[in-house]
Amino acid sequence: MPELPEVEVIRLDLVPRVQGRRISEVSITEQRLTRRRGSPAEVAAALLGCRVRALRRRGKYLFFDLGQESLVVRLGMTGQLLWAEGRRGFERDKHTHAVLSFEGGGRVLYRDTRKFGEMFLLPTATAEYTLRIGIEPLEPGFTPQALLQLCRGKRRIKTVLLDQTRIAGIGNIYADEALFRAGIRPTRRASSLRPAEVRRLRAAIRRVLQAGIRHRGSSISDYRDASGEPGRFAAQHRVYQRHGMPCLACGTPIRRILLGQRGTHYCPSCQR
DNA sequence: AGTACGCCCTGGCCGC
DNA sequence: TGCGGCCAGGGCGTAC
């Protein structure tokens, strides 16, 4: 389940390989992939011959900037972007739904078993606005004041963290891990957080996302980097999928509840 | 505006 | 060994 750290690792892997390179061949074989905008044939035709000016990330989205337009890629639950070069690397299989080949060699394979991911073109200038992407939690603008502002209203704090139009890039894993590190229960009303708790949460979010990137992501199900390698951050998880196991801080069994249809993990003793 | 829920999709797992 | 049934879950649409 690629969240901000996993998407950033893939971006860092791909930047030196695709930036400045021209797309020489495109194959999109899954109808669902372009469902938000255009058809596979239209997207493929538009991509052909374009040069990738930059590869950017906002939240869980990747933007292949092509000039006027950008190719937007969202990996959903099981999406992968794999780099293959020459005879080495990855072969197309039944879960490979798109392949972009680059002038001078090398190709990016898009694989996605559950097909929740998508790929489409948007005008570069307005893409972020169109997608209503919230504040970038690792940017300087994500201040305690900004988080406090986002906590207004009477929603649960975990719902706020997962709302991509408010904060971009946090998914189920990093929400649970950040809340544990901040000592805050996922069920707490966001509007009830005291200023000190908001400051702790903001710091915990940044720390846990940065640690995720440093360990090259959490490989819970299908996540792989652009070389097909899993990340190592799952070994650092303190609550996510540790229900029933003792809390690493106090020994209390980690609890798992359902919150908005999402598995939610927390320590009933450390998180208040 | 918040919240609840069904839907999409498939591999993996469980029970028989 | 086979097979039905269930689960995971990000984001979106719909209903309340």
XYZ file of C-alpha atoms (C1' of nucleotides) in Angstrom:
304
model
C 0.000 0.000 0.000
C 2.084 2.877 -1.244
C 1.755 6.002 0.888
C 3.921 9.131 0.792
C 7.231 7.430 1.753
C 6.786 4.553 -0.716
C 5.837 6.900 -3.567
C 8.799 9.135 -2.745
C 11.202 6.165 -2.810
C 9.897 5.172 -6.249
C 10.248 8.769 -7.435
C 13.854 8.977 -6.210
C 14.587 5.665 -7.956
C 13.092 6.813 -11.255
C 14.290 10.425 -11.448
C 17.820 9.662 -12.703
C 16.406 7.145 -15.158
C 13.583 9.069 -16.802
C 14.185 12.772 -16.251
C 15.111 14.452 -19.513
C 14.408 11.293 -21.503
C 12.008 10.933 -24.404
C 9.204 8.355 -24.493
C 9.690 6.233 -27.604
C 7.012 3.588 -27.184
C 3.828 3.246 -25.128
C 1.558 0.317 -24.440
C -1.504 0.578 -22.191
C -3.475 -2.651 -22.058
C -5.913 -2.170 -19.174
C -9.080 -0.182 -19.814
C -9.558 0.667 -16.131
C -6.171 2.369 -15.855
C -7.275 5.560 -17.626
C -10.864 5.545 -16.341
C -10.653 9.018 -14.772
C -9.788 10.773 -18.032
C -9.340 9.626 -21.598
C -8.908 6.148 -23.008
C -5.791 3.950 -23.087
C -5.338 4.737 -26.789
C -5.684 8.497 -26.278
C -3.268 8.567 -23.348
C -0.770 6.372 -25.181
C -0.914 8.559 -28.291
C -0.429 11.732 -26.245
C 2.597 10.307 -24.419
C 4.434 9.157 -27.509
C 7.465 11.317 -28.297
C 7.135 13.430 -25.145
C 10.164 14.263 -23.023
C 9.878 13.875 -19.246
C 10.879 17.336 -17.992
C 10.516 16.440 -14.324
C 9.157 13.730 -12.074
C 7.351 15.237 -9.100
C 5.348 13.874 -6.176
C 2.415 15.432 -4.356
C 0.896 13.298 -1.624
C 0.512 9.819 -3.101
C 0.465 11.116 -6.683
C 3.353 11.071 -9.117
C 3.512 13.636 -11.918
C 5.562 12.992 -15.030
C 5.768 16.568 -16.300
C 5.760 16.597 -20.091
C 5.394 20.335 -20.699
C 1.807 21.526 -21.114
C 0.490 18.258 -19.749
C 1.532 15.870 -17.003
C 1.041 12.147 -16.739
C -0.540 11.559 -13.344
C 0.048 8.164 -11.709
C -1.692 6.999 -8.558
C -0.671 3.518 -7.397
C -3.759 2.682 -5.348
C -3.257 -0.381 -3.150
C -0.987 -2.623 -5.168
C 0.460 -0.465 -7.941
C 4.149 -0.737 -8.812
C 6.425 1.197 -11.154
C 9.356 -1.007 -12.123
C 12.421 0.002 -14.080
C 13.735 -2.515 -16.603
C 16.748 -2.089 -18.813
C 18.108 -4.172 -21.663
C 17.533 -7.892 -21.324
C 17.795 -7.632 -17.552
C 14.909 -6.704 -15.366
C 11.222 -7.309 -15.534
C 9.134 -9.037 -18.103
C 5.587 -8.068 -18.794
C 3.128 -10.390 -16.974
C -0.642 -10.559 -16.551
C -0.607 -7.755 -13.967
C 1.442 -5.402 -16.130
C -1.028 -2.867 -17.491
C 1.275 -0.311 -19.088
C 4.831 -0.039 -20.373
C 6.619 3.210 -21.237
C 9.811 2.732 -23.229
C 12.468 5.420 -23.411
C 14.697 6.531 -26.235
C 18.155 5.084 -25.723
C 16.855 2.087 -23.748
C 15.046 1.309 -20.552
C 11.363 1.081 -19.715
C 8.942 1.668 -16.886
C 6.457 -1.145 -16.220
C 3.216 -0.346 -14.434
C 1.963 -3.407 -12.492
C -1.153 -3.468 -10.353
C -2.853 -6.706 -9.271
C -5.959 -5.114 -7.760
C -6.302 -2.392 -10.380
C -7.159 0.352 -7.895
C -4.439 2.559 -9.343
C -4.847 4.920 -12.276
C -2.946 6.832 -14.911
C -4.196 9.844 -16.856
C -3.173 13.202 -18.307
C -3.939 16.610 -16.844
C -2.800 20.120 -17.752
C 0.371 20.650 -15.693
C -0.570 24.101 -14.443
C -3.876 23.063 -12.854
C -3.304 19.378 -12.058
C -2.779 19.788 -8.309
C -5.793 22.038 -8.026
C -7.961 19.620 -10.008
C -6.958 16.730 -7.760
C -7.618 18.804 -4.601
C -4.400 17.701 -2.936
C -3.940 18.872 0.651
C -0.876 20.266 2.403
C 2.431 18.423 1.978
C 3.370 17.196 5.474
C 7.139 17.321 4.894
C 7.072 20.896 3.564
C 7.765 23.864 5.852
C 4.138 25.015 5.505
C 2.968 22.080 7.604
C 3.272 23.947 10.888
C 1.517 23.166 14.173
C -0.785 26.099 13.357
C -1.623 24.577 9.977
C -2.435 21.227 11.568
C -4.518 22.913 14.248
C -6.508 24.632 11.506
C -7.128 21.282 9.765
C -8.361 19.797 13.037
C -11.330 22.149 13.208
C -14.738 20.524 13.092
C -15.838 17.452 14.964
C -14.136 14.671 13.175
C -11.959 11.921 14.506
C -8.268 12.709 14.312
C -7.456 9.619 12.233
C -10.105 10.622 9.683
C -8.400 14.025 9.410
C -4.989 12.398 8.831
C -6.401 10.149 6.094
C -8.259 12.969 4.315
C -6.056 13.587 1.261
C -7.704 16.964 0.597
C -6.426 18.148 3.997
C -3.054 16.424 4.457
C -1.517 14.710 1.437
C 0.136 11.321 1.497
C -0.752 9.742 4.836
C -2.459 6.353 4.575
C -3.509 3.738 7.088
C -0.023 2.614 8.148
C 1.549 6.020 8.760
C -1.625 7.386 10.387
C -1.571 4.622 13.018
C 2.186 4.912 13.505
C 2.139 8.708 13.847
C -0.732 8.614 16.345
C 1.118 6.034 18.448
C 4.284 8.105 18.447
C 2.261 11.166 19.465
C 0.431 9.260 22.222
C -2.990 10.118 20.779
C -5.907 7.703 20.283
C -7.150 7.399 16.706
C -10.711 7.929 17.956
C -10.030 11.291 19.622
C -12.049 14.210 18.316
C -9.611 16.342 16.340
C -11.122 19.511 17.797
C -10.358 18.306 21.332
C -6.583 18.153 20.812
C -4.681 20.563 23.022
C -1.943 22.721 21.440
C 0.795 20.540 22.944
C -0.819 17.434 21.423
C -1.090 19.084 18.008
C 2.600 19.971 18.172
C 3.470 16.392 19.145
C 1.344 14.970 16.361
C 2.823 17.265 13.733
C 6.339 16.275 14.817
C 5.391 12.566 14.907
C 3.934 12.712 11.385
C 7.099 14.249 9.996
C 9.379 11.883 11.885
C 7.506 8.756 10.858
C 7.275 9.780 7.185
C 10.976 10.634 7.072
C 11.848 7.330 8.768
C 9.664 5.566 6.205
C 11.602 7.134 3.341
C 14.942 6.409 5.031
C 14.023 2.715 5.343
C 12.717 2.680 1.778
C 9.075 2.188 2.662
C 6.816 -0.359 4.343
C 6.320 -3.565 2.380
C 3.101 -4.855 3.890
C 1.580 -6.424 0.807
C 2.817 -5.727 -2.698
C 4.965 -2.653 -2.262
C 8.269 -2.744 -4.118
C 10.641 0.017 -5.163
C 11.531 0.651 -8.823
C 14.121 -2.154 -8.673
C 11.558 -4.615 -7.316
C 13.056 -4.589 -3.819
C 10.869 -4.461 -0.680
C 11.268 -1.690 1.906
C 12.438 -2.249 5.452
C 10.195 0.069 7.448
C 7.633 -2.614 8.406
C 10.181 -3.910 10.926
C 9.965 -0.511 12.654
C 6.166 -0.536 12.971
C 5.080 -0.171 16.584
C 1.331 -0.726 16.235
C 0.363 -1.407 12.615
C -0.613 -5.091 12.323
C 0.790 -5.753 15.800
C -2.605 -6.337 17.446
C -2.423 -8.792 20.312
C 1.317 -8.274 20.620
C 2.747 -6.323 23.572
C 3.225 -2.579 23.183
C 6.958 -1.904 22.759
C 6.682 0.954 25.254
C 4.520 -0.510 28.064
C 3.702 -4.165 27.306
C -0.068 -3.694 27.032
C -1.501 -5.735 24.142
C -2.010 -3.629 21.019
C -5.681 -3.300 20.149
C -7.288 -3.383 16.715
C -10.611 -1.708 15.986
C -12.499 -0.734 12.830
C -12.699 2.971 12.149
C -14.472 3.999 8.984
C -14.019 0.477 7.586
C -10.253 0.703 8.162
C -8.244 -1.523 10.453
C -6.936 0.746 13.216
C -4.181 -0.215 15.643
C -3.283 1.498 18.910
C -2.019 0.993 22.440
C -4.907 1.560 24.893
C -2.451 2.530 27.591
C 0.031 4.811 25.775
C -2.553 6.572 23.582
C -5.160 8.798 25.225
C -20.403 19.275 6.737
C -19.676 14.919 8.766
C -20.324 10.025 8.579
C -21.619 5.454 7.067
C -21.491 2.175 3.630
C -21.052 -0.189 -0.813
C -18.181 -0.670 -4.703
C -14.079 -1.639 -7.360
C -10.399 -5.880 -7.600
C -7.556 -10.079 -6.721
C -4.487 -13.096 -4.021
C -4.265 -15.344 0.112
C -6.247 -17.746 3.647
C -9.689 -20.617 6.081
C -12.876 -24.380 6.534
C -14.998 -28.235 4.687
C -6.888 -31.220 -4.286
C -10.695 -28.219 -4.903
C -13.758 -24.750 -4.057
C -16.791 -21.345 -1.886
C -16.542 -17.570 1.144
C -14.342 -13.918 3.301
C -10.868 -10.322 4.035
C -7.682 -6.320 3.053
C -8.273 -1.327 1.804
C -7.626 4.062 -1.083
C -10.737 6.733 -3.046
C -15.129 7.748 -4.845
C -20.142 7.920 -5.237
C -24.428 7.883 -2.804
C -27.483 8.274 1.105
C -28.612 10.162 5.410
